[in-house]
Coordinates of C-alpha atoms in Angstrom, one line a residue:
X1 CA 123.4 108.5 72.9
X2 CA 120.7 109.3 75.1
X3 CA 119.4 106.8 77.4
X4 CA 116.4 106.4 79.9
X5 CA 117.2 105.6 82.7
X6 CA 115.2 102.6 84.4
X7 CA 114.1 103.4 88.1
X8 CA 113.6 100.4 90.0
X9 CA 110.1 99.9 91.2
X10 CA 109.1 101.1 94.7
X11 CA 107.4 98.5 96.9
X12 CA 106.0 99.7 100.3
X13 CA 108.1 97.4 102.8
X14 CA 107.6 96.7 106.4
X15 CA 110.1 98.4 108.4
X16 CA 110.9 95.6 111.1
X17 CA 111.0 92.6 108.3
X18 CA 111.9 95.0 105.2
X19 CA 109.3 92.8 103.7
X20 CA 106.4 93.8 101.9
X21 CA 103.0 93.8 104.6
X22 CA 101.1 90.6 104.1
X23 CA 97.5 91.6 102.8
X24 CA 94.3 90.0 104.1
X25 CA 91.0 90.1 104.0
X26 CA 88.2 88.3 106.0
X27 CA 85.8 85.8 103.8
X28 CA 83.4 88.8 103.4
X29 CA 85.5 91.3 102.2
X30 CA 87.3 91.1 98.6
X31 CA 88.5 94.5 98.5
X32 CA 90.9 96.1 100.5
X33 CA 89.6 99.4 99.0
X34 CA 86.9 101.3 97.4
X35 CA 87.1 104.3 95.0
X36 CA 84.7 106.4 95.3
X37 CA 84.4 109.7 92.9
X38 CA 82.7 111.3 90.3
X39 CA 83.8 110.7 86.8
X40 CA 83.2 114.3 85.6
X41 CA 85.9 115.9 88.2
X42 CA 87.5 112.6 89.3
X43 CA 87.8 109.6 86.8
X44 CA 91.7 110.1 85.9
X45 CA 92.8 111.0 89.2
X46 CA 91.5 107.9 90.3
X47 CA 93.0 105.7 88.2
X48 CA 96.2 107.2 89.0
X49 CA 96.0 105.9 92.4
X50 CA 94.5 102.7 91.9
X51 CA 98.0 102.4 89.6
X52 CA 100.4 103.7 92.2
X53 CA 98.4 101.9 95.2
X54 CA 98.8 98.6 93.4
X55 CA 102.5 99.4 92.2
X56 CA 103.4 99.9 96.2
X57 CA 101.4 97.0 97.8
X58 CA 101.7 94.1 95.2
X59 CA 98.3 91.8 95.7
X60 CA 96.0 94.7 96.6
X61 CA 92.3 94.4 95.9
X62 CA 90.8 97.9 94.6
X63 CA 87.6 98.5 93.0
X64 CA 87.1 100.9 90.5
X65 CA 83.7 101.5 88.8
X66 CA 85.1 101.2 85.0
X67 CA 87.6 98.0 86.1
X68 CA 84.5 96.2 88.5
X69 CA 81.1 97.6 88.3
X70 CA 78.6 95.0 86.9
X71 CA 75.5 96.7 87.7
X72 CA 74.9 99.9 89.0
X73 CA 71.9 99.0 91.5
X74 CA 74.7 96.7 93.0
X75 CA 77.0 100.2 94.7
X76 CA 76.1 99.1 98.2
X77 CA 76.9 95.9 98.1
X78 CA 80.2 97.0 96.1
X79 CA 81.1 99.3 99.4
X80 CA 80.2 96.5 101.3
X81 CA 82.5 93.9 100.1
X82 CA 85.4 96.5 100.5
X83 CA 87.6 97.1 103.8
X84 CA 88.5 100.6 103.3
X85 CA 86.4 104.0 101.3
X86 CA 88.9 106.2 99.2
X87 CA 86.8 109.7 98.5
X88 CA 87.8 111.3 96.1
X89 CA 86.8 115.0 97.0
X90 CA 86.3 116.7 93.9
X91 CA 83.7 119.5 91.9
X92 CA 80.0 118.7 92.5
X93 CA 80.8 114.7 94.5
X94 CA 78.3 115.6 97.4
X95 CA 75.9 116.7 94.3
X96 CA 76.1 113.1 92.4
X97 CA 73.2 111.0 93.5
X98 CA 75.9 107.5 93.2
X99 CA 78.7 109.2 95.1
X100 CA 75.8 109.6 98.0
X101 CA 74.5 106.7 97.5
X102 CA 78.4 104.8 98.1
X103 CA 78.9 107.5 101.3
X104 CA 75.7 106.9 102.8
X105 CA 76.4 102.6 102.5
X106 CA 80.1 103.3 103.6
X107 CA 78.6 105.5 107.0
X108 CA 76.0 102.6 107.4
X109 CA 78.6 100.2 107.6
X110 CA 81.2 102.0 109.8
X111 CA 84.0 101.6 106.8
X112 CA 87.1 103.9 107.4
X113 CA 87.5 106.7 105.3
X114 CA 90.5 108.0 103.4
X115 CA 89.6 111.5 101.8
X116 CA 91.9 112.5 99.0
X117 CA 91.1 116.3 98.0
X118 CA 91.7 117.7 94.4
X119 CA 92.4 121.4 95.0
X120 CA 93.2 122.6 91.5
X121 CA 90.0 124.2 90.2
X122 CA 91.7 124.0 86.7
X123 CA 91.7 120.2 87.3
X124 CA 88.1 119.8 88.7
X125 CA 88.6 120.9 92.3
X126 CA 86.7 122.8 94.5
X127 CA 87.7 124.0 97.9
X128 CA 86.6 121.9 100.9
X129 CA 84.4 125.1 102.1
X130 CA 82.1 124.4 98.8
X131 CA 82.6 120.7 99.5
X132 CA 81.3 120.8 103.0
X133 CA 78.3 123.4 102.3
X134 CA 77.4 120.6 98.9
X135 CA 77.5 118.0 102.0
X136 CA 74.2 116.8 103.4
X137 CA 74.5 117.5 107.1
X138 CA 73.7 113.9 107.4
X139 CA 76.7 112.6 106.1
X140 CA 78.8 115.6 107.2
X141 CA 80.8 114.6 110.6
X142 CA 81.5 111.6 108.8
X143 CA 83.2 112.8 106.1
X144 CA 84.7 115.7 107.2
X145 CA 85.9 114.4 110.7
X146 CA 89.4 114.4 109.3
X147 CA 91.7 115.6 107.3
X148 CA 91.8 115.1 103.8
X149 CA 95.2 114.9 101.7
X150 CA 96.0 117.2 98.9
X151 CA 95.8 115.4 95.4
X152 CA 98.7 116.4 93.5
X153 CA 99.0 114.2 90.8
X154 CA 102.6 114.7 90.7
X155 CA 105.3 111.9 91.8
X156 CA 107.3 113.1 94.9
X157 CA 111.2 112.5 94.6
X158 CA 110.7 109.7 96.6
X159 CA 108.4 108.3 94.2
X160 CA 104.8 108.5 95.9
X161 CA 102.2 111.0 94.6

């Protein structure tokens, strides 16, 4: 008989306690991160790592426009009440008047950035050249003054995507 095989669930653990990090957030904040994307070129990729974020730190706070959005006219004070900005750089984001609208709130209010990059053109990427010339110069050496990580989608061996 053929059986699945069951693999244990990977936590993120400190190294020096081997316990998982303790996650807080001041009486402002009640997110520890923001997704920010488009829903055209980004909406399942985004869920994907909401899912695997939350399956490695337990007790995470991430907002997600289908899972927390009440009212759009409310974005900024959604990128507000978050820690950290996840964007999610994708066809056509610097073209969607809400994506610039959560980037522009996020620059405003100093928030760290995490850029995740979706290459695969077949998948709705784009190459960061057409992502940075799409880019309002405004917003430009805050976005692109680092590196973004290459969305794969795929789980590692180790388990991370």
């Amino acid at each position: 008989a053929c059986r699945l095989r069951r693999r244990r669930p990977v936590v993120a653990l400190l190294k020096s306690t081997l316990t998982p990090p303790e996650l807080s957030l001041d009486s402002k904040t009640h997110y520890h991160l923001f997704l920010s994307h488009i829903w055209a070129t980004g909406q399942d990729q985004v869920a994907v790592i909401k899912r695997r974020v939350s399956a490695l730190l337990p007790g995470a706070r991430i907002w997600l426009d289908v899972d927390d959005l009440l009212d759009i006219s409310n974005l900024e004070e959604c990128v507000q009440d978050s820690a950290v900005v996840l964007i999610f750089l994708s066809a056509g984001y610097f073209l969607s008047k809400n994506a610039l609208r959560e980037v522009r709130a996020a620059k405003s209010l100093k928030k760290p950035l995490v850029l995740v990059h979706e290459q695969d053109e077949a998948k709705g990427g784009a190459t960061i050249e057409v992502l940075r010339a799409e880019c309002p110069p405004s917003l430009a050496g805050y976005v692109f003054g680092m590196d973004a990580a290459a969305w794969s989608g795929e789980p590692s061996e180790s388990g991370g995507g």
